[in-house]
Structures are given as structure tokens and as C-alpha cells.
Amino acid sequence: MLGVLLKEQRLGKHMTLRQLAATLNERYGLNLSAGMLSRYENGTNVSTGNLFFIADFFEIDLTAFAKSFVENRRSEIAD
């Protein structure tokens, strides 16, 4: 699931949601909040545009990111 991948990456860098938001905002000129990132990790309200910047920050292959996104959506439909 995409949210799990995001959380694992964030925790792997020993970052809080606030730290990650501040870093992404500074590096990419975004306006993300800790709450928004929390919703991404929980699988709600995901902006695909912001995901490209998050994938770049964590050096995640976009193919793996896309597969995770599709798998998440498939499981939502199945439920």
C-alpha cells in the first residue's frame, strides 16, 4: 500500500511528519502540511502531483510508486 511505503520511507530517515513537510516545502516549493502527509500515509486525499516530489525526495522508482498506488486502489474497489 502506498501509505505504508511513504511511512516506512519517512521513518527510515527518522523524520517526523512536520520535518518531512518542511523539507519538501523548502526543496520543492510546495505547501504541504503534516496533516496532509498524514492523510497520504493513511491512504486518503492523495494528490498524485505531490507524490512525484515525494518519490524524488525518497529516491523511489516511480514504477514501484505507481504499482503501489494501483494496488491500493484495487483493494479499495474490492472492499
XYZ file of N, CA and C in Angstrom:
237
model
N 0.835 -1.176 0.000
C 0.000 0.000 0.000
C 0.887 1.249 0.000
N 0.456 2.224 -0.718
C 1.230 3.442 -0.893
C 1.532 4.139 0.430
N 0.531 4.271 1.274
C 0.720 4.945 2.557
C 1.762 4.275 3.423
N 1.760 2.958 3.403
C 2.740 2.197 4.188
C 4.141 2.469 3.658
N 4.283 2.507 2.338
C 5.576 2.791 1.728
C 6.064 4.176 2.126
N 5.184 5.158 2.082
C 5.563 6.512 2.472
C 6.015 6.572 3.929
N 5.243 5.936 4.794
C 5.573 5.961 6.215
C 6.899 5.257 6.486
N 7.110 4.115 5.840
C 8.372 3.393 6.022
C 9.560 4.253 5.598
N 9.407 4.941 4.479
C 10.489 5.793 3.995
C 10.756 6.947 4.962
N 9.690 7.565 5.437
C 9.837 8.691 6.372
C 10.503 8.250 7.663
N 10.021 7.148 8.223
C 10.597 6.644 9.471
C 12.031 6.169 9.273
N 12.321 5.659 8.078
C 13.684 5.232 7.763
C 14.672 6.388 7.805
N 14.179 7.572 7.536
C 15.015 8.780 7.614
C 14.891 9.458 8.979
N 14.177 8.818 9.902
C 13.987 9.331 11.261
C 13.401 10.748 11.243
N 12.356 10.909 10.424
C 11.731 12.222 10.288
C 10.304 12.186 10.829
N 9.904 13.278 11.455
C 8.506 13.447 11.826
C 7.750 13.935 10.600
N 6.434 13.907 10.684
C 5.632 14.444 9.588
C 5.922 15.925 9.376
N 6.087 16.663 10.450
C 6.391 18.097 10.337
C 7.745 18.333 9.672
N 8.729 17.533 10.045
C 10.052 17.676 9.444
C 10.008 17.379 7.946
N 9.288 16.322 7.595
C 9.181 15.962 6.186
C 8.463 17.059 5.413
N 7.370 17.554 5.944
C 6.632 18.628 5.268
C 7.528 19.845 5.059
N 8.249 20.248 6.084
C 9.134 21.415 5.980
C 10.227 21.191 4.939
N 10.783 19.998 4.925
C 11.852 19.687 3.975
C 11.329 19.694 2.542
N 10.182 19.052 2.314
C 9.603 19.020 0.968
C 9.203 20.420 0.508
N 8.632 21.191 1.413
C 8.220 22.551 1.064
C 9.423 23.396 0.658
N 10.499 23.268 1.404
C 11.698 24.051 1.109
C 12.361 23.596 -0.185
N 12.491 22.286 -0.344
C 13.210 21.752 -1.501
C 12.444 21.933 -2.808
N 11.120 21.754 -2.762
C 10.334 21.747 -3.994
C 9.359 22.920 -4.121
N 9.348 23.820 -3.165
C 8.437 24.950 -3.230
C 6.980 24.562 -3.087
N 6.722 23.542 -2.293
C 5.353 23.058 -2.080
C 4.737 23.750 -0.877
N 3.507 23.409 -0.594
C 2.806 23.931 0.579
C 2.113 22.768 1.296
N 2.908 21.777 1.685
C 2.374 20.592 2.362
C 2.367 20.819 3.871
N 1.371 20.244 4.515
C 1.317 20.271 5.980
C 1.543 18.862 6.508
N 1.843 18.777 7.789
C 1.987 17.467 8.425
C 0.683 16.691 8.323
N -0.429 17.384 8.466
C -1.737 16.728 8.363
C -1.987 16.139 6.991
N -1.574 16.869 5.953
C -1.743 16.367 4.591
C -0.902 15.114 4.381
N 0.338 15.137 4.860
C 1.193 13.954 4.731
C 0.637 12.781 5.525
N 0.043 13.063 6.673
C -0.589 12.014 7.462
C -1.727 11.370 6.680
N -2.514 12.189 5.992
C -3.605 11.644 5.170
C -3.045 10.797 4.030
N -1.925 11.211 3.456
C -1.289 10.400 2.417
C -0.895 9.036 2.990
N -0.283 9.050 4.168
C 0.151 7.795 4.791
C -1.037 6.905 5.142
N -2.172 7.510 5.439
C -3.373 6.741 5.779
C -4.205 6.391 4.557
N -3.752 6.796 3.376
C -4.418 6.412 2.139
C -5.616 7.265 1.771
N -5.749 8.441 2.343
C -6.855 9.315 1.986
C -6.321 10.611 1.398
N -7.077 11.173 0.471
C -6.771 12.502 -0.066
C -5.355 12.591 -0.633
N -5.013 11.679 -1.533
C -3.673 11.653 -2.097
C -3.632 12.456 -3.395
N -2.758 13.436 -3.455
C -2.537 14.237 -4.661
C -1.395 13.612 -5.445
N -1.699 13.117 -6.631
C -0.654 12.454 -7.410
C 0.454 13.422 -7.800
N 0.143 14.694 -7.975
C 1.186 15.669 -8.300
C 2.246 15.753 -7.219
N 1.816 15.796 -5.969
C 2.767 15.860 -4.856
C 3.549 14.563 -4.705
N 2.960 13.458 -5.118
C 3.643 12.174 -4.975
C 4.927 12.112 -5.801
N 4.965 12.808 -6.918
C 6.184 12.820 -7.723
C 7.339 13.448 -6.946
N 7.052 14.518 -6.215
C 8.089 15.170 -5.423
C 8.512 14.293 -4.238
N 7.539 13.636 -3.628
C 7.849 12.747 -2.501
C 8.698 11.571 -2.982
N 8.339 11.010 -4.139
C 9.122 9.907 -4.704
C 10.542 10.355 -5.001
N 10.694 11.551 -5.536
C 12.030 12.068 -5.819
C 12.838 12.230 -4.529
N 12.204 12.789 -3.509
C 12.906 13.001 -2.240
C 13.423 11.695 -1.659
N 12.593 10.662 -1.685
C 12.978 9.377 -1.112
C 13.727 8.485 -2.107
N 13.948 9.012 -3.322
C 14.626 8.259 -4.376
C 13.937 6.925 -4.647
N 12.621 7.000 -4.783
C 11.797 5.826 -5.059
C 11.540 5.766 -6.562
N 11.718 4.599 -7.138
C 11.406 4.385 -8.543
C 9.917 4.637 -8.759
N 9.584 5.487 -9.705
C 8.183 5.832 -9.937
C 7.348 4.637 -10.380
N 7.976 3.648 -10.986
C 7.233 2.441 -11.357
C 6.729 1.729 -10.099
N 7.594 1.594 -9.106
C 7.192 0.969 -7.840
C 6.129 1.805 -7.153
N 6.287 3.106 -7.214
C 5.312 4.011 -6.621
C 3.956 3.842 -7.294
N 3.961 3.799 -8.620
C 2.715 3.655 -9.375
C 2.045 2.321 -9.087
N 2.829 1.257 -9.024
C 2.267 -0.060 -8.719
C 1.614 -0.069 -7.345
N 2.257 0.572 -6.386
C 1.690 0.653 -5.043
C 0.374 1.423 -5.065
N 0.323 2.504 -5.833
C -0.880 3.316 -5.947
C -2.017 2.501 -6.559
N -1.720 1.761 -7.628
C -2.731 0.941 -8.309
C -3.214 -0.182 -7.394
N -2.301 -0.839 -6.698
C -2.691 -1.910 -5.776
C -3.612 -1.382 -4.684
N -3.307 -0.203 -4.176
C -4.145 0.413 -3.152
C -5.546 0.656 -3.698
N -5.619 1.188 -4.890
C -6.924 1.481 -5.498
C -7.700 0.199 -5.751
N -7.045 -0.839 -6.214
C -7.714 -2.120 -6.446
C -8.300 -2.681 -5.165
N -7.545 -2.581 -4.071
C -8.057 -3.103 -2.800
C -9.242 -2.291 -2.316
N -9.257 -0.981 -2.581
C -10.400 -0.147 -2.210
C -11.647 -0.577 -2.976
N -11.484 -0.861 -4.257
C -12.610 -1.269 -5.091
C -13.138 -2.627 -4.657
N -12.235 -3.527 -4.282
C -12.620 -4.891 -3.870
C -13.397 -4.893 -2.554
N -13.150 -3.905 -1.714
C -13.807 -3.878 -0.397
C -15.234 -3.424 -0.464
